[in-house]
Structures are given as structure tokens and as C-alpha cells.
PDB file of C-alpha atoms in Angstrom:
ATOM      1  CA  MET A   1      22.833  -3.269 -22.879  1.00  0.00           C
ATOM      2  CA  ARG A   2      20.048  -3.708 -20.321  1.00  0.00           C
ATOM      3  CA  PRO A   3      20.353  -1.451 -17.216  1.00  0.00           C
ATOM      4  CA  ARG A   4      21.103  -3.340 -14.061  1.00  0.00           C
ATOM      5  CA  THR A   5      18.256  -4.014 -11.655  1.00  0.00           C
ATOM      6  CA  ALA A   6      18.463  -1.718  -8.675  1.00  0.00           C
ATOM      7  CA  VAL A   7      19.547  -3.428  -5.473  1.00  0.00           C
ATOM      8  CA  PRO A   8      18.045  -2.233  -2.163  1.00  0.00           C
ATOM      9  CA  ILE A   9      20.523  -0.500   0.144  1.00  0.00           C
ATOM     10  CA  LEU A  10      20.132   0.921   3.591  1.00  0.00           C
ATOM     11  CA  LEU A  11      20.760   4.629   3.926  1.00  0.00           C
ATOM     12  CA  VAL A  12      20.718   6.867   6.955  1.00  0.00           C
ATOM     13  CA  LEU A  13      18.554   9.847   6.057  1.00  0.00           C
ATOM     14  CA  LEU A  14      19.331  12.954   8.015  1.00  0.00           C
ATOM     15  CA  PRO A  15      16.535  15.300   9.065  1.00  0.00           C
ATOM     16  CA  VAL A  16      16.260  18.245   6.705  1.00  0.00           C
ATOM     17  CA  ALA A  17      15.644  21.674   8.171  1.00  0.00           C
ATOM     18  CA  GLY A  18      12.341  23.169   7.094  1.00  0.00           C
ATOM     19  CA  CYS A  19      10.956  20.015   5.469  1.00  0.00           C
ATOM     20  CA  THR A  20       8.352  19.377   8.148  1.00  0.00           C
ATOM     21  CA  THR A  21       6.111  22.146   6.793  1.00  0.00           C
ATOM     22  CA  GLY A  22       6.876  21.972   3.078  1.00  0.00           C
ATOM     23  CA  PRO A  23       9.295  24.050   1.005  1.00  0.00           C
ATOM     24  CA  SER A  24      10.895  27.000   2.775  1.00  0.00           C
ATOM     25  CA  LEU A  25      10.019  30.511   1.605  1.00  0.00           C
ATOM     26  CA  GLU A  26      13.122  30.842  -0.551  1.00  0.00           C
ATOM     27  CA  LYS A  27      12.212  27.564  -2.269  1.00  0.00           C
ATOM     28  CA  GLN A  28       8.486  28.157  -2.778  1.00  0.00           C
ATOM     29  CA  GLY A  29       9.153  28.826  -6.464  1.00  0.00           C
ATOM     30  CA  GLU A  30      10.136  25.183  -6.891  1.00  0.00           C
ATOM     31  CA  VAL A  31       6.500  24.197  -6.426  1.00  0.00           C
ATOM     32  CA  THR A  32       5.422  26.154  -9.519  1.00  0.00           C
ATOM     33  CA  ALA A  33       8.608  25.644 -11.561  1.00  0.00           C
ATOM     34  CA  PRO A  34       8.548  23.193 -14.499  1.00  0.00           C
ATOM     35  CA  PRO A  35       8.675  19.556 -13.331  1.00  0.00           C
ATOM     36  CA  GLY A  36      12.207  18.214 -13.086  1.00  0.00           C
ATOM     37  CA  ASP A  37      13.621  15.246 -14.952  1.00  0.00           C
ATOM     38  CA  SER A  38      16.713  13.990 -13.169  1.00  0.00           C
ATOM     39  CA  ARG A  39      18.120  10.959 -14.950  1.00  0.00           C
ATOM     40  CA  HIS A  40      19.414   9.460 -11.680  1.00  0.00           C
ATOM     41  CA  LEU A  41      16.558   8.580  -9.350  1.00  0.00           C
ATOM     42  CA  THR A  42      16.370   7.171  -5.832  1.00  0.00           C
ATOM     43  CA  ILE A  43      13.364   4.996  -5.087  1.00  0.00           C
ATOM     44  CA  GLY A  44      12.218   4.501  -1.513  1.00  0.00           C
ATOM     45  CA  SER A  45      10.779   1.297  -0.095  1.00  0.00           C
ATOM     46  CA  ALA A  46       8.983   1.131   3.240  1.00  0.00           C
ATOM     47  CA  GLY A  47      10.733  -2.164   3.966  1.00  0.00           C
ATOM     48  CA  PHE A  48       7.844  -4.648   3.832  1.00  0.00           C
ATOM     49  CA  THR A  49       7.252  -7.194   1.066  1.00  0.00           C
ATOM     50  CA  GLU A  50       4.691  -5.295  -0.978  1.00  0.00           C
ATOM     51  CA  SER A  51       6.625  -2.041  -0.857  1.00  0.00           C
ATOM     52  CA  ASP A  52       9.838  -3.853  -1.812  1.00  0.00           C
ATOM     53  CA  LEU A  53       8.097  -5.439  -4.809  1.00  0.00           C
ATOM     54  CA  LEU A  54       6.681  -2.131  -6.005  1.00  0.00           C
ATOM     55  CA  ALA A  55      10.023  -0.366  -5.600  1.00  0.00           C
ATOM     56  CA  GLN A  56      11.677  -3.077  -7.688  1.00  0.00           C
ATOM     57  CA  MET A  57       9.031  -2.759 -10.408  1.00  0.00           C
ATOM     58  CA  TYR A  58       9.376   1.028 -10.412  1.00  0.00           C
ATOM     59  CA  ALA A  59      13.137   0.661 -10.822  1.00  0.00           C
ATOM     60  CA  LEU A  60      12.807  -1.767 -13.726  1.00  0.00           C
ATOM     61  CA  LEU A  61      10.264   0.404 -15.530  1.00  0.00           C
ATOM     62  CA  LEU A  62      12.369   3.525 -15.054  1.00  0.00           C
ATOM     63  CA  ASN A  63      15.522   1.676 -16.156  1.00  0.00           C
ATOM     64  CA  ARG A  64      13.676   0.623 -19.296  1.00  0.00           C
ATOM     65  CA  ALA A  65      12.774   4.289 -19.925  1.00  0.00           C
ATOM     66  CA  GLY A  66      16.437   5.317 -19.706  1.00  0.00           C
ATOM     67  CA  TYR A  67      16.766   6.352 -16.065  1.00  0.00           C
ATOM     68  CA  SER A  68      19.380   5.003 -13.675  1.00  0.00           C
ATOM     69  CA  THR A  69      18.007   4.056 -10.281  1.00  0.00           C
ATOM     70  CA  LYS A  70      18.892   2.918  -6.815  1.00  0.00           C
ATOM     71  CA  ILE A  71      16.550   1.669  -4.096  1.00  0.00           C
ATOM     72  CA  ILE A  72      16.799   2.486  -0.423  1.00  0.00           C
ATOM     73  CA  SER A  73      14.786   0.964   2.407  1.00  0.00           C
ATOM     74  CA  VAL A  74      13.353   3.401   4.955  1.00  0.00           C
ATOM     75  CA  THR A  75      10.727   1.763   7.144  1.00  0.00           C
ATOM     76  CA  ASN A  76       9.424   4.877   8.886  1.00  0.00           C
ATOM     77  CA  ARG A  77       7.101   7.266   7.019  1.00  0.00           C
ATOM     78  CA  GLU A  78       8.120  10.007   9.453  1.00  0.00           C
ATOM     79  CA  ILE A  79      11.596   9.737   7.901  1.00  0.00           C
ATOM     80  CA  TYR A  80      10.983   8.899   4.257  1.00  0.00           C
ATOM     81  CA  GLU A  81       8.281  11.479   3.578  1.00  0.00           C
ATOM     82  CA  PRO A  82      10.463  14.474   4.550  1.00  0.00           C
ATOM     83  CA  ALA A  83      13.287  12.864   2.543  1.00  0.00           C
ATOM     84  CA  LEU A  84      10.918  12.760  -0.425  1.00  0.00           C
ATOM     85  CA  GLU A  85      10.175  16.459   0.025  1.00  0.00           C
ATOM     86  CA  SER A  86      13.868  17.335   0.224  1.00  0.00           C
ATOM     87  CA  GLY A  87      14.900  15.259  -2.790  1.00  0.00           C
ATOM     88  CA  GLN A  88      16.928  12.665  -0.894  1.00  0.00           C
ATOM     89  CA  ILE A  89      14.306  10.241  -2.231  1.00  0.00           C
ATOM     90  CA  ASP A  90      12.650  10.838  -5.596  1.00  0.00           C
ATOM     91  CA  VAL A  91       9.891   8.203  -5.826  1.00  0.00           C
ATOM     92  CA  VAL A  92       7.945   6.085  -3.328  1.00  0.00           C
ATOM     93  CA  PRO A  93       4.976   3.713  -3.637  1.00  0.00           C
ATOM     94  CA  GLU A  94       2.151   4.902  -1.397  1.00  0.00           C
ATOM     95  CA  TYR A  95      -1.496   4.221  -0.561  1.00  0.00           C
ATOM     96  CA  ALA A  96      -3.926   6.984  -1.507  1.00  0.00           C
ATOM     97  CA  ALA A  97      -6.216   7.282   1.524  1.00  0.00           C
ATOM     98  CA  THR A  98      -3.568   6.457   4.121  1.00  0.00           C
ATOM     99  CA  PHE A  99      -1.103   8.972   2.704  1.00  0.00           C
ATOM    100  CA  ALA A 100      -3.804  11.639   2.372  1.00  0.00           C
ATOM    101  CA  ASP A 101      -4.734  11.264   6.030  1.00  0.00           C
ATOM    102  CA  TRP A 102      -1.069  11.235   7.052  1.00  0.00           C
ATOM    103  CA  LEU A 103      -0.329  14.504   5.226  1.00  0.00           C
ATOM    104  CA  ASN A 104      -3.542  15.990   6.564  1.00  0.00           C
ATOM    105  CA  ALA A 105      -2.563  15.149  10.139  1.00  0.00           C
ATOM    106  CA  LYS A 106       0.921  16.544   9.514  1.00  0.00           C
ATOM    107  CA  LYS A 107      -0.572  19.839   8.354  1.00  0.00           C
ATOM    108  CA  ASN A 108      -3.607  20.151  10.620  1.00  0.00           C
ATOM    109  CA  GLY A 109      -2.774  18.032  13.661  1.00  0.00           C
ATOM    110  CA  ALA A 110      -3.442  14.487  14.801  1.00  0.00           C
ATOM    111  CA  ASP A 111      -7.100  15.260  15.547  1.00  0.00           C
ATOM    112  CA  ALA A 112      -7.828  16.637  12.068  1.00  0.00           C
ATOM    113  CA  THR A 113     -10.925  15.267  10.347  1.00  0.00           C
ATOM    114  CA  PRO A 114      -9.771  12.522   7.951  1.00  0.00           C
ATOM    115  CA  VAL A 115      -9.805  13.361   4.247  1.00  0.00           C
ATOM    116  CA  GLY A 116      -9.344   9.792   2.989  1.00  0.00           C
ATOM    117  CA  SER A 117     -12.599   8.052   2.106  1.00  0.00           C
ATOM    118  CA  PRO A 118     -13.970   5.088   0.117  1.00  0.00           C
ATOM    119  CA  ASP A 119     -14.391   7.521  -2.821  1.00  0.00           C
ATOM    120  CA  LEU A 120     -11.174   7.314  -4.869  1.00  0.00           C
ATOM    121  CA  ALA A 121     -11.755  10.542  -6.814  1.00  0.00           C
ATOM    122  CA  ALA A 122     -12.411  12.571  -3.660  1.00  0.00           C
ATOM    123  CA  THR A 123      -9.450  10.971  -1.899  1.00  0.00           C
ATOM    124  CA  MET A 124      -7.081  11.705  -4.791  1.00  0.00           C
ATOM    125  CA  LYS A 125      -8.276  15.311  -4.984  1.00  0.00           C
ATOM    126  CA  ALA A 126      -7.597  15.823  -1.271  1.00  0.00           C
ATOM    127  CA  LEU A 127      -4.249  14.021  -1.473  1.00  0.00           C
ATOM    128  CA  ARG A 128      -2.992  16.080  -4.402  1.00  0.00           C
ATOM    129  CA  ALA A 129      -4.050  19.318  -2.715  1.00  0.00           C
ATOM    130  CA  LEU A 130      -2.042  18.376   0.375  1.00  0.00           C
ATOM    131  CA  ALA A 131       0.965  17.070  -1.562  1.00  0.00           C
ATOM    132  CA  ALA A 132       1.461  19.916  -4.057  1.00  0.00           C
ATOM    133  CA  PRO A 133       2.525  22.629  -1.570  1.00  0.00           C
ATOM    134  CA  ARG A 134       5.192  20.238  -0.303  1.00  0.00           C
ATOM    135  CA  GLY A 135       6.701  19.874  -3.758  1.00  0.00           C
ATOM    136  CA  LEU A 136       5.224  16.411  -4.268  1.00  0.00           C
ATOM    137  CA  THR A 137       3.294  15.075  -7.247  1.00  0.00           C
ATOM    138  CA  VAL A 138       0.896  12.174  -6.874  1.00  0.00           C
ATOM    139  CA  LEU A 139       0.686  10.119 -10.051  1.00  0.00           C
ATOM    140  CA  ASP A 140      -2.471   8.317 -11.146  1.00  0.00           C
ATOM    141  CA  ALA A 141      -3.782   5.412  -9.099  1.00  0.00           C
ATOM    142  CA  GLY A 142      -3.781   1.968 -10.657  1.00  0.00           C
ATOM    143  CA  ARG A 143      -6.180  -0.951 -10.306  1.00  0.00           C
ATOM    144  CA  ALA A 144      -4.531  -2.537  -7.269  1.00  0.00           C
ATOM    145  CA  VAL A 145      -5.820  -1.669  -3.819  1.00  0.00           C
ATOM    146  CA  ASP A 146      -4.513  -2.791  -0.444  1.00  0.00           C
ATOM    147  CA  GLN A 147      -7.306  -2.245   2.055  1.00  0.00           C
ATOM    148  CA  ASN A 148      -8.236  -3.660   5.397  1.00  0.00           C
ATOM    149  CA  ALA A 149     -10.230  -6.859   4.888  1.00  0.00           C
ATOM    150  CA  PHE A 150     -11.916  -9.384   7.148  1.00  0.00           C
ATOM    151  CA  ALA A 151     -11.777 -13.164   6.797  1.00  0.00           C
ATOM    152  CA  VAL A 152     -13.560 -16.140   8.365  1.00  0.00           C
ATOM    153  CA  THR A 153     -13.092 -19.852   7.830  1.00  0.00           C
ATOM    154  CA  ALA A 154     -14.668 -21.268   4.686  1.00  0.00           C
ATOM    155  CA  ARG A 155     -16.558 -23.734   6.910  1.00  0.00           C
ATOM    156  CA  TYR A 156     -17.977 -20.920   9.078  1.00  0.00           C
ATOM    157  CA  ALA A 157     -18.992 -18.948   5.978  1.00  0.00           C
ATOM    158  CA  ALA A 158     -20.746 -21.958   4.457  1.00  0.00           C
ATOM    159  CA  GLU A 159     -22.484 -22.924   7.706  1.00  0.00           C
ATOM    160  CA  HIS A 160     -23.943 -19.437   8.183  1.00  0.00           C
ATOM    161  CA  HIS A 161     -24.388 -18.523   4.500  1.00  0.00           C
ATOM    162  CA  LEU A 162     -21.933 -15.640   4.637  1.00  0.00           C
ATOM    163  CA  LYS A 163     -20.468 -13.910   1.603  1.00  0.00           C
ATOM    164  CA  THR A 164     -20.359 -10.305   2.819  1.00  0.00           C
ATOM    165  CA  LEU A 165     -19.879  -8.359   6.014  1.00  0.00           C
ATOM    166  CA  GLY A 166     -23.512  -7.348   5.620  1.00  0.00           C
ATOM    167  CA  ASP A 167     -24.485 -11.021   5.812  1.00  0.00           C
ATOM    168  CA  LEU A 168     -22.521 -11.355   9.045  1.00  0.00           C
ATOM    169  CA  GLY A 169     -24.216  -8.309  10.555  1.00  0.00           C
ATOM    170  CA  ARG A 170     -27.669  -9.612   9.677  1.00  0.00           C
ATOM    171  CA  SER A 171     -26.846 -13.013  11.153  1.00  0.00           C
ATOM    172  CA  GLY A 172     -26.550 -11.569  14.670  1.00  0.00           C
ATOM    173  CA  LEU A 173     -23.680 -13.951  15.419  1.00  0.00           C
ATOM    174  CA  PRO A 174     -21.269 -12.951  18.208  1.00  0.00           C
ATOM    175  CA  VAL A 175     -17.799 -12.337  16.759  1.00  0.00           C
ATOM    176  CA  ARG A 176     -14.468 -12.397  18.512  1.00  0.00           C
ATOM    177  CA  LEU A 177     -12.073 -10.560  16.206  1.00  0.00           C
ATOM    178  CA  ALA A 178      -8.334 -11.280  15.865  1.00  0.00           C
ATOM    179  CA  ALA A 179      -6.652  -7.963  15.041  1.00  0.00           C
ATOM    180  CA  GLY A 180      -4.217  -5.365  16.293  1.00  0.00           C
ATOM    181  CA  ASP A 181      -4.939  -3.829  19.672  1.00  0.00           C
ATOM    182  CA  GLU A 182      -5.677  -0.472  17.989  1.00  0.00           C
ATOM    183  CA  CYS A 183      -8.731  -2.098  16.348  1.00  0.00           C
ATOM    184  CA  VAL A 184     -10.879  -1.300  19.368  1.00  0.00           C
ATOM    185  CA  ARG A 185     -10.760   2.436  18.515  1.00  0.00           C
ATOM    186  CA  ARG A 186     -10.082   2.616  14.756  1.00  0.00           C
ATOM    187  CA  PRO A 187     -13.199   3.698  12.827  1.00  0.00           C
ATOM    188  CA  TYR A 188     -12.480   1.200  10.037  1.00  0.00           C
ATOM    189  CA  CYS A 189     -12.163  -1.725  12.437  1.00  0.00           C
ATOM    190  CA  ALA A 190     -14.352  -2.750  15.395  1.00  0.00           C
ATOM    191  CA  PRO A 191     -16.293   0.546  15.723  1.00  0.00           C
ATOM    192  CA  GLY A 192     -16.972   0.610  11.980  1.00  0.00           C
ATOM    193  CA  LEU A 193     -18.028  -3.031  11.883  1.00  0.00           C
ATOM    194  CA  LYS A 194     -20.543  -2.307  14.617  1.00  0.00           C
ATOM    195  CA  LYS A 195     -21.819   1.013  13.222  1.00  0.00           C
ATOM    196  CA  THR A 196     -21.861   0.254   9.499  1.00  0.00           C
ATOM    197  CA  TYR A 197     -22.746  -3.436   9.552  1.00  0.00           C
ATOM    198  CA  GLY A 198     -24.269  -4.069  12.970  1.00  0.00           C
ATOM    199  CA  ILE A 199     -21.767  -6.858  13.612  1.00  0.00           C
ATOM    200  CA  ARG A 200     -21.691  -8.046  17.229  1.00  0.00           C
ATOM    201  CA  VAL A 201     -17.968  -7.707  17.961  1.00  0.00           C
ATOM    202  CA  THR A 202     -17.738  -9.110  21.465  1.00  0.00           C
ATOM    203  CA  ALA A 203     -13.965  -8.756  21.869  1.00  0.00           C
ATOM    204  CA  VAL A 204     -10.771  -7.894  20.010  1.00  0.00           C
ATOM    205  CA  ASP A 205      -8.066 -10.528  20.401  1.00  0.00           C
ATOM    206  CA  PRO A 206      -4.799  -8.516  20.029  1.00  0.00           C
ATOM    207  CA  LYS A 207      -2.837 -10.865  17.797  1.00  0.00           C
ATOM    208  CA  GLY A 208      -1.897  -8.354  15.091  1.00  0.00           C
ATOM    209  CA  VAL A 209      -3.056  -7.593  11.563  1.00  0.00           C
ATOM    210  CA  GLY A 210      -2.954 -10.661   9.345  1.00  0.00           C
ATOM    211  CA  THR A 211      -0.324 -12.429  11.426  1.00  0.00           C
ATOM    212  CA  THR A 212       0.054 -16.198  11.408  1.00  0.00           C
ATOM    213  CA  GLN A 213      -1.003 -16.252  15.051  1.00  0.00           C
ATOM    214  CA  ALA A 214      -4.178 -14.299  14.273  1.00  0.00           C
ATOM    215  CA  LYS A 215      -5.127 -16.557  11.375  1.00  0.00           C
ATOM    216  CA  GLN A 216      -4.484 -19.670  13.428  1.00  0.00           C
ATOM    217  CA  ALA A 217      -6.790 -18.330  16.134  1.00  0.00           C
ATOM    218  CA  VAL A 218      -9.617 -18.178  13.603  1.00  0.00           C
ATOM    219  CA  GLN A 219      -8.658 -21.483  12.026  1.00  0.00           C
ATOM    220  CA  ASN A 220      -8.916 -23.296  15.366  1.00  0.00           C
ATOM    221  CA  GLY A 221     -12.135 -21.534  16.404  1.00  0.00           C
ATOM    222  CA  GLN A 222     -10.686 -19.423  19.209  1.00  0.00           C
ATOM    223  CA  ASP A 223     -11.782 -16.351  17.220  1.00  0.00           C
ATOM    224  CA  GLN A 224     -14.388 -16.069  14.483  1.00  0.00           C
ATOM    225  CA  MET A 225     -12.856 -13.409  12.218  1.00  0.00           C
ATOM    226  CA  VAL A 226      -9.440 -11.937  11.461  1.00  0.00           C
ATOM    227  CA  LEU A 227      -8.399  -8.491  10.244  1.00  0.00           C
ATOM    228  CA  THR A 228      -6.056  -8.821   7.266  1.00  0.00           C
ATOM    229  CA  THR A 229      -5.645  -7.081   3.883  1.00  0.00           C
ATOM    230  CA  THR A 230      -6.985  -7.505   0.369  1.00  0.00           C
ATOM    231  CA  THR A 231      -3.526  -8.551  -0.889  1.00  0.00           C
ATOM    232  CA  ASP A 232      -3.045 -11.333   1.676  1.00  0.00           C
ATOM    233  CA  ALA A 233      -2.201 -14.408  -0.395  1.00  0.00           C
ATOM    234  CA  THR A 234      -1.937 -16.894   2.505  1.00  0.00           C
ATOM    235  CA  LEU A 235      -5.627 -17.199   3.407  1.00  0.00           C
ATOM    236  CA  ASP A 236      -6.037 -20.533   1.617  1.00  0.00           C
ATOM    237  CA  ASN A 237      -3.302 -22.005   3.798  1.00  0.00           C
ATOM    238  CA  PHE A 238      -5.542 -21.465   6.826  1.00  0.00           C
ATOM    239  CA  GLY A 239      -8.859 -22.352   5.186  1.00  0.00           C
ATOM    240  CA  LEU A 240      -9.979 -18.707   5.287  1.00  0.00           C
ATOM    241  CA  VAL A 241     -12.082 -16.614   2.905  1.00  0.00           C
ATOM    242  CA  LEU A 242     -12.668 -12.865   2.732  1.00  0.00           C
ATOM    243  CA  LEU A 243     -16.091 -11.376   3.370  1.00  0.00           C
ATOM    244  CA  ALA A 244     -16.870  -8.613   0.865  1.00  0.00           C
ATOM    245  CA  ASP A 245     -17.029  -5.034   2.136  1.00  0.00           C
ATOM    246  CA  ASP A 246     -20.450  -4.533   0.552  1.00  0.00           C
ATOM    247  CA  LYS A 247     -21.178  -1.190   2.259  1.00  0.00           C
ATOM    248  CA  HIS A 248     -17.726   0.240   1.496  1.00  0.00           C
ATOM    249  CA  LEU A 249     -16.478   0.795   5.014  1.00  0.00           C
ATOM    250  CA  GLN A 250     -12.830   0.786   3.964  1.00  0.00           C
ATOM    251  CA  ASN A 251     -11.014   3.720   2.429  1.00  0.00           C
ATOM    252  CA  ALA A 252      -9.677   3.911  -1.120  1.00  0.00           C
ATOM    253  CA  ASP A 253      -6.133   2.742  -0.428  1.00  0.00           C
ATOM    254  CA  TYR A 254      -5.194   2.337  -4.071  1.00  0.00           C
ATOM    255  CA  LEU A 255      -1.524   2.168  -4.934  1.00  0.00           C
ATOM    256  CA  VAL A 256      -0.085   5.480  -6.122  1.00  0.00           C
ATOM    257  CA  PRO A 257       3.467   6.528  -6.968  1.00  0.00           C
ATOM    258  CA  VAL A 258       4.435   9.785  -5.239  1.00  0.00           C
ATOM    259  CA  VAL A 259       7.374  11.742  -6.671  1.00  0.00           C
ATOM    260  CA  ASN A 260       9.484  14.755  -5.838  1.00  0.00           C
ATOM    261  CA  ARG A 261       8.228  17.218  -8.441  1.00  0.00           C
ATOM    262  CA  SER A 262      11.464  19.119  -8.955  1.00  0.00           C
ATOM    263  CA  ARG A 263      13.421  15.923  -9.652  1.00  0.00           C
ATOM    264  CA  ALA A 264      10.963  13.343 -10.943  1.00  0.00           C
ATOM    265  CA  GLY A 265       7.819  15.184 -11.993  1.00  0.00           C
ATOM    266  CA  SER A 266       8.436  14.767 -15.709  1.00  0.00           C
ATOM    267  CA  GLU A 267       6.222  13.164 -18.311  1.00  0.00           C
ATOM    268  CA  GLY A 268       8.913  10.517 -18.805  1.00  0.00           C
ATOM    269  CA  VAL A 269       8.586   9.312 -15.212  1.00  0.00           C
ATOM    270  CA  ARG A 270       4.806   9.526 -15.354  1.00  0.00           C
ATOM    271  CA  LYS A 271       4.615   7.401 -18.501  1.00  0.00           C
ATOM    272  CA  ALA A 272       7.145   4.838 -17.276  1.00  0.00           C
ATOM    273  CA  LEU A 273       5.358   4.215 -13.973  1.00  0.00           C
ATOM    274  CA  GLY A 274       1.896   4.572 -15.486  1.00  0.00           C
ATOM    275  CA  ARG A 275       2.442   1.417 -17.527  1.00  0.00           C
ATOM    276  CA  LEU A 276       1.980  -0.606 -14.349  1.00  0.00           C
ATOM    277  CA  ASN A 277      -1.529   0.804 -13.926  1.00  0.00           C
ATOM    278  CA  THR A 278      -2.698  -0.981 -17.065  1.00  0.00           C
ATOM    279  CA  VAL A 279      -1.992  -4.469 -15.721  1.00  0.00           C
ATOM    280  CA  LEU A 280      -1.359  -4.744 -11.968  1.00  0.00           C
ATOM    281  CA  THR A 281      -4.472  -5.844 -10.079  1.00  0.00           C
ATOM    282  CA  THR A 282      -5.127  -6.566  -6.416  1.00  0.00           C
ATOM    283  CA  ALA A 283      -5.091 -10.293  -7.193  1.00  0.00           C
ATOM    284  CA  ASP A 284      -1.772  -9.940  -9.038  1.00  0.00           C
ATOM    285  CA  LEU A 285      -0.226  -8.179  -6.074  1.00  0.00           C
ATOM    286  CA  ALA A 286      -1.460 -10.859  -3.691  1.00  0.00           C
ATOM    287  CA  ARG A 287       0.166 -13.551  -5.846  1.00  0.00           C
ATOM    288  CA  LEU A 288       3.441 -11.617  -5.987  1.00  0.00           C
ATOM    289  CA  ASN A 289       3.419 -11.169  -2.206  1.00  0.00           C
ATOM    290  CA  GLU A 290       2.868 -14.906  -1.841  1.00  0.00           C
ATOM    291  CA  GLN A 291       5.896 -15.717  -3.967  1.00  0.00           C
ATOM    292  CA  VAL A 292       8.093 -13.685  -1.628  1.00  0.00           C
ATOM    293  CA  ASP A 293       6.482 -14.495   1.715  1.00  0.00           C
ATOM    294  CA  SER A 294       5.581 -18.162   1.188  1.00  0.00           C
ATOM    295  CA  TRP A 295       7.895 -19.330  -1.580  1.00  0.00           C
ATOM    296  CA  ARG A 296      10.886 -17.345  -0.255  1.00  0.00           C
ATOM    297  CA  ARG A 297      11.754 -15.844  -3.598  1.00  0.00           C
ATOM    298  CA  LEU A 298      13.627 -12.549  -3.854  1.00  0.00           C
ATOM    299  CA  PRO A 299      11.479  -9.445  -4.498  1.00  0.00           C
ATOM    300  CA  GLU A 300      13.728  -8.373  -7.383  1.00  0.00           C
ATOM    301  CA  ASP A 301      13.276 -11.748  -9.111  1.00  0.00           C
ATOM    302  CA  VAL A 302       9.513 -11.782  -8.594  1.00  0.00           C
ATOM    303  CA  ALA A 303       9.202  -8.202  -9.856  1.00  0.00           C
ATOM    304  CA  ARG A 304      11.287  -8.902 -12.964  1.00  0.00           C
ATOM    305  CA  ASN A 305       9.400 -12.096 -13.805  1.00  0.00           C
ATOM    306  CA  TYR A 306       6.077 -10.267 -13.565  1.00  0.00           C
ATOM    307  CA  LEU A 307       7.171  -7.411 -15.817  1.00  0.00           C
ATOM    308  CA  GLU A 308       8.729  -9.869 -18.253  1.00  0.00           C
ATOM    309  CA  SER A 309       5.437 -11.788 -18.392  1.00  0.00           C
ATOM    310  CA  GLU A 310       3.675  -8.524 -19.275  1.00  0.00           C
ATOM    311  CA  ARG A 311       6.391  -7.738 -21.856  1.00  0.00           C
ATOM    312  CA  PHE A 312       7.318  -4.500 -20.125  1.00  0.00           C
ATOM    313  CA  VAL A 313      10.971  -5.513 -19.846  1.00  0.00           C
ATOM    314  CA  PRO A 314      12.960  -7.946 -22.027  1.00  0.00           C
ATOM    315  CA  ARG A 315      13.664 -11.428 -20.795  1.00  0.00           C
ATOM    316  CA  ASP A 316      17.238 -12.184 -19.747  1.00  0.00           C
TER     317      ASP A 316
END
């Protein structure tokens, strides 16, 4: 009999004493103990579409490997990461560079030099070094990456012969950028566009990251470019196209499962979740996001259909 698909539930996670700095002294041995293999696993979702989809796929793959699972939605990393350390959550989908920098800031302070970079190998090495003392294991990254990305209208790109951000910098065109208000100071947003590409960012229009309002502002010519992500599947709806990050400004935010080592660090979990790495691409993830966000399909249905199409789970 096929295991039931896990259904997301909301759970109040209580702060756990000592989890803000990793395992307590009496539990330090857990970091070097053999990886655990609990057969009942809790998967955390960060509560947005992509995270929900990944959590559902993780659940289905683990179910198929003989584990029972439940999914909980915890939208705040400040809550779900300590819960992952304590074992209240066993598995979460994360983003390599973002999570590396988050753990680094947690250990060394908000002003710590970032350790995430466009180099995936270096980013993963730094991430694993930060995660291990906290009792966390970072599994291998797959092919899918969700990075910051910048889009212009297809008409604007054609008119000015733009395919890359480098092309835009060389054009000397003034650019009003629709983005979040933090873009004015983030090194991978306006400052990076200016420094790395020489793009003339004349203003940041604070309409959010990849929001409908931001895309409409570019569509109607109020702004020239919008900050979005590489897995945004709605760009065609607004007549927008991505400009390639040809000088690799953005960090290696590849998707990585992160597990509690003492409960889910086994080879069985690694193999079950690693199957996704062989097929899931950035383009795949964008299409799956579109099915939920634009077609209003349920994440659990979209996740199951994808894994069925790849023959990772049996069809109903």
C-alpha cells in the first residue's frame, strides 16, 4: 500500500534552550556519533510556494523509501533553524549561499564577512563547516538554483541589443530598477550592478522582489528593469525576459536539503533525497512554481505529478 502524501500542518515551535549556539556541552558527542535513521521524519517548509513544493517532493521520496513523514510550515528561519538543530524538524529545503551566510552571521555576528559566493564548491565547503558543529548535515546540491535575476521587457532588450547584464552596462542606458527597498544597499543588487557591470542605476523603485506591481512598472515603462528570481515563471505574462548574469555577480544559491544528523543523517535519507538531484532543473522548478501560483493547483498535486512523470513514485 502506498504511503499517504504528507499534508502540511501548522505547528508552534517552542524555543529550545542552548540551540542558538549549537549542541550543548553534554550533547557535543551527538555531532560525532553515527548518523541517525529515525523512520518518522518531520519536514519543514518555509511557507512560500517553492519551499512547499520541495517539502512535498521530499515527503514523497522519503515515503517511497519507507519513511513516514509529516510536513510543518514555519515561515521564519530564526524559528525553523533552531528547531532543525533540536530535532523538532528533521529536514528542510535550503539555499546554499543564503544559508551559509545566515549561519555565518549567527556564529560571527551580523557584520561578518559573507562566506557565500558564486563558487558552489567553496560555498558548500563553508556551509558544511558551519553546519556540522550544530548537528546539521548538508546534503549534495542539485541542478536547480534560485538566484536573484534581473529582467527587462523583450521590446527593450531587442531595441538595445541586450542579452546580458554586461550588454546593459556597456550601453550606458539609465536604469530605474523595480526592487525591494533593501536593494539600494545589498551588494548583489544596485551596488553590485554598478560595480560589477557599470550599469547606471538612477533609482530604486521600492515595489518588492518580483511582485506583480514591480513587473507591471517595467511593462508600462515606468521602470526599465525588475529584480526577480531565476525560478520566476510569470515573466512571459508581462512580456519580460531575463538578462544573463555573465560576470557571475549572484551567489550560488543552489537547492540543498539540510538534515538533523542525529535523526536523519543516514544513507537512506541521503539516497532518497538525492534522486531529485538527477532531474530537477531551474527551468523545471519555475514551471512547477507557475502551476501553483498561476494555475492555482495544490503544491502536493504538482509535486506528485512531477515525481510520477520522472517515475520516482507510482501513479495513482
